[in-house]
Amino acid sequence: MATKQSLLLLLALLAAAAAVASAVTDVEYCNKGKKYPVKVSGVEIVPDPVARGEPATFKISASTDKTIGKGKLVIDVKYFFFYVHSETRELCDVTSCPASGDFLVAHQQTLPSYTPPGSYTITMKMLGDNDEELSCISFGFSIGFAASEATI
């Protein structure tokens, strides 16, 4: 009986640890009234909160009725009200092209160990072949207060 209780406790702790290490983040469209060709169903951030000096992966689940052969992903990051980072990536570098139906956009980033902890907001625009706005979302993420020992 004690062994079953220990096993159940261990499984509950492992499930809780997995939930803490990765979380699905709420997403808002930039223009709530616009009918974007690419629909975003969620963003998963691993780990959550993001650790300074460690790789973080942002996975965006999306779907479309179009076939997207190329495009750009424009990412802007704000810390409170200040823009702190901007980058543009080729869409086919972060997803399989051509993208159609359900697809996943995955982006990995290692933040410098001196990055201030706190709450950040990402605005991500997905642009098509002729800079057509396929989607535009924003979501928040947190950077933890502790840095790994390797970066100290």
Tab-separated table of C-alpha atoms in Angstrom:
chain	number	residue	atom	x	y	z
A	1	MET	CA	0.000	0.000	0.000
A	2	ALA	CA	2.812	2.422	0.898
A	3	THR	CA	4.534	1.581	-2.392
A	4	LYS	CA	1.402	2.485	-4.402
A	5	GLN	CA	1.083	5.778	-2.527
A	6	SER	CA	4.764	6.570	-3.157
A	7	LEU	CA	4.371	5.765	-6.847
A	8	LEU	CA	1.252	7.949	-7.128
A	9	LEU	CA	3.048	10.800	-5.357
A	10	LEU	CA	6.031	10.462	-7.707
A	11	LEU	CA	3.758	10.512	-10.782
A	12	ALA	CA	1.924	13.588	-9.465
A	13	LEU	CA	5.241	15.389	-8.868
A	14	LEU	CA	6.487	14.526	-12.365
A	15	ALA	CA	3.242	15.794	-13.922
A	16	ALA	CA	3.489	19.024	-11.923
A	17	ALA	CA	7.136	19.506	-12.944
A	18	ALA	CA	6.253	19.012	-16.615
A	19	ALA	CA	3.451	21.575	-16.339
A	20	VAL	CA	5.801	24.139	-14.766
A	21	ALA	CA	8.573	23.632	-17.356
A	22	SER	CA	6.256	24.277	-20.290
A	23	ALA	CA	3.058	26.270	-20.535
A	24	VAL	CA	0.652	27.230	-23.281
A	25	THR	CA	0.413	31.004	-23.460
A	26	ASP	CA	-2.644	33.091	-24.287
A	27	VAL	CA	-2.458	34.827	-27.650
A	28	GLU	CA	-4.127	38.032	-28.838
A	29	TYR	CA	-4.448	39.138	-32.442
A	30	CYS	CA	-3.041	42.596	-33.234
A	31	ASN	CA	-6.273	43.601	-34.966
A	32	LYS	CA	-9.133	41.700	-33.365
A	33	GLY	CA	-11.545	42.506	-36.212
A	34	LYS	CA	-9.280	41.395	-39.060
A	35	LYS	CA	-9.687	38.008	-40.751
A	36	TYR	CA	-6.090	36.797	-40.928
A	37	PRO	CA	-5.350	33.993	-43.440
A	38	VAL	CA	-3.230	32.235	-40.776
A	39	LYS	CA	-5.042	31.381	-37.546
A	40	VAL	CA	-2.926	30.888	-34.421
A	41	SER	CA	-4.313	28.435	-31.889
A	42	GLY	CA	-1.621	28.753	-29.240
A	43	VAL	CA	1.945	29.437	-28.192
A	44	GLU	CA	4.036	27.094	-26.073
A	45	ILE	CA	7.136	28.438	-24.335
A	46	VAL	CA	9.774	26.004	-23.032
A	47	PRO	CA	10.940	26.579	-20.343
A	48	ASP	CA	8.405	28.891	-18.761
A	49	PRO	CA	9.576	31.167	-17.260
A	50	VAL	CA	12.492	31.644	-19.646
A	51	ALA	CA	15.910	31.307	-18.003
A	52	ARG	CA	18.593	33.895	-18.768
A	53	GLY	CA	21.571	32.447	-20.623
A	54	GLU	CA	19.675	29.245	-21.493
A	55	PRO	CA	17.952	28.307	-24.777
A	56	ALA	CA	14.212	28.997	-24.893
A	57	THR	CA	11.894	27.580	-27.533
A	58	PHE	CA	8.748	29.337	-28.722
A	59	LYS	CA	6.330	27.010	-30.580
A	60	ILE	CA	3.417	28.620	-32.393
A	61	SER	CA	0.579	26.312	-33.501
A	62	ALA	CA	-1.150	27.673	-36.590
A	63	SER	CA	-3.385	26.715	-39.497
A	64	THR	CA	-4.255	28.119	-42.897
A	65	ASP	CA	-6.281	27.335	-46.004
A	66	LYS	CA	-3.521	28.849	-48.141
A	67	THR	CA	-0.263	27.294	-49.292
A	68	ILE	CA	2.593	29.429	-48.031
A	69	GLY	CA	5.799	28.914	-50.001
A	70	LYS	CA	7.834	31.725	-48.510
A	71	GLY	CA	7.543	34.718	-46.268
A	72	LYS	CA	8.962	36.475	-43.241
A	73	LEU	CA	8.472	36.361	-39.506
A	74	VAL	CA	8.917	39.806	-37.931
A	75	ILE	CA	9.437	39.672	-34.161
A	76	ASP	CA	9.396	42.701	-31.844
A	77	VAL	CA	10.013	42.397	-28.109
A	78	LYS	CA	8.972	44.969	-25.502
A	79	TYR	CA	10.057	45.190	-21.869
A	80	PHE	CA	7.316	47.215	-20.217
A	81	PHE	CA	6.832	49.975	-22.835
A	82	PHE	CA	10.340	49.894	-24.323
A	83	TYR	CA	11.251	48.055	-27.521
A	84	VAL	CA	14.319	46.000	-26.637
A	85	HIS	CA	14.732	43.629	-29.575
A	86	SER	CA	13.610	43.260	-33.169
A	87	GLU	CA	14.449	40.629	-35.746
A	88	THR	CA	13.222	39.306	-39.066
A	89	ARG	CA	13.554	35.655	-40.030
A	90	GLU	CA	12.702	33.740	-43.161
A	91	LEU	CA	9.468	31.858	-42.518
A	92	CYS	CA	10.798	28.658	-44.088
A	93	ASP	CA	13.699	28.684	-41.578
A	94	VAL	CA	11.228	28.270	-38.686
A	95	THR	CA	8.609	25.975	-40.284
A	96	SER	CA	8.348	23.394	-43.047
A	97	CYS	CA	7.575	24.956	-46.409
A	98	PRO	CA	5.283	24.939	-48.168
A	99	ALA	CA	3.080	25.386	-45.102
A	100	SER	CA	-0.615	24.559	-45.379
A	101	GLY	CA	-3.292	23.144	-43.110
A	102	ASP	CA	-2.018	22.765	-39.555
A	103	PHE	CA	1.625	23.715	-39.068
A	104	LEU	CA	4.081	24.641	-36.334
A	105	VAL	CA	6.428	27.623	-36.225
A	106	ALA	CA	9.334	26.961	-33.851
A	107	HIS	CA	11.922	29.549	-32.879
A	108	GLN	CA	14.764	29.044	-30.410
A	109	GLN	CA	16.569	31.929	-28.737
A	110	THR	CA	19.193	32.160	-25.997
A	111	LEU	CA	18.832	35.369	-24.043
A	112	PRO	CA	22.010	36.944	-22.617
A	113	SER	CA	22.661	36.290	-18.929
A	114	TYR	CA	22.399	40.044	-18.237
A	115	THR	CA	18.806	40.221	-19.554
A	116	PRO	CA	16.626	41.889	-16.889
A	117	PRO	CA	14.090	39.556	-15.279
A	118	GLY	CA	10.419	40.416	-15.571
A	119	SER	CA	7.498	40.445	-17.998
A	120	TYR	CA	7.984	40.902	-21.734
A	121	THR	CA	5.604	41.139	-24.706
A	122	ILE	CA	6.283	39.727	-28.160
A	123	THR	CA	4.496	40.978	-31.263
A	124	MET	CA	4.947	38.581	-34.156
A	125	LYS	CA	3.882	39.357	-37.716
A	126	MET	CA	3.807	36.650	-40.346
A	127	LEU	CA	4.194	38.178	-43.795
A	128	GLY	CA	3.602	36.403	-47.093
A	129	ASP	CA	5.279	36.561	-50.462
A	130	ASN	CA	4.409	40.209	-51.214
A	131	ASP	CA	4.536	41.384	-47.571
A	132	GLU	CA	0.850	40.474	-47.209
A	133	GLU	CA	0.070	40.280	-43.486
A	134	LEU	CA	-0.867	36.626	-42.957
A	135	SER	CA	-1.141	36.935	-39.181
A	136	CYS	CA	-0.193	39.259	-36.354
A	137	ILE	CA	-0.244	38.164	-32.713
A	138	SER	CA	1.077	39.305	-29.384
A	139	PHE	CA	1.716	37.332	-26.226
A	140	GLY	CA	3.544	37.736	-22.980
A	141	PHE	CA	6.341	35.751	-21.423
A	142	SER	CA	8.456	36.018	-18.296
A	143	ILE	CA	12.166	35.850	-17.696
A	144	GLY	CA	12.992	34.330	-14.336
A	145	PHE	CA	15.014	36.021	-11.622
A	146	ALA	CA	17.537	33.189	-11.261
A	147	ALA	CA	20.333	32.688	-13.761
A	148	SER	CA	21.946	29.313	-14.236
A	149	GLU	CA	25.256	28.688	-12.483
A	150	ALA	CA	26.960	28.346	-15.862
A	151	THR	CA	26.201	31.985	-16.686
A	152	ILE	CA	27.197	33.504	-13.347
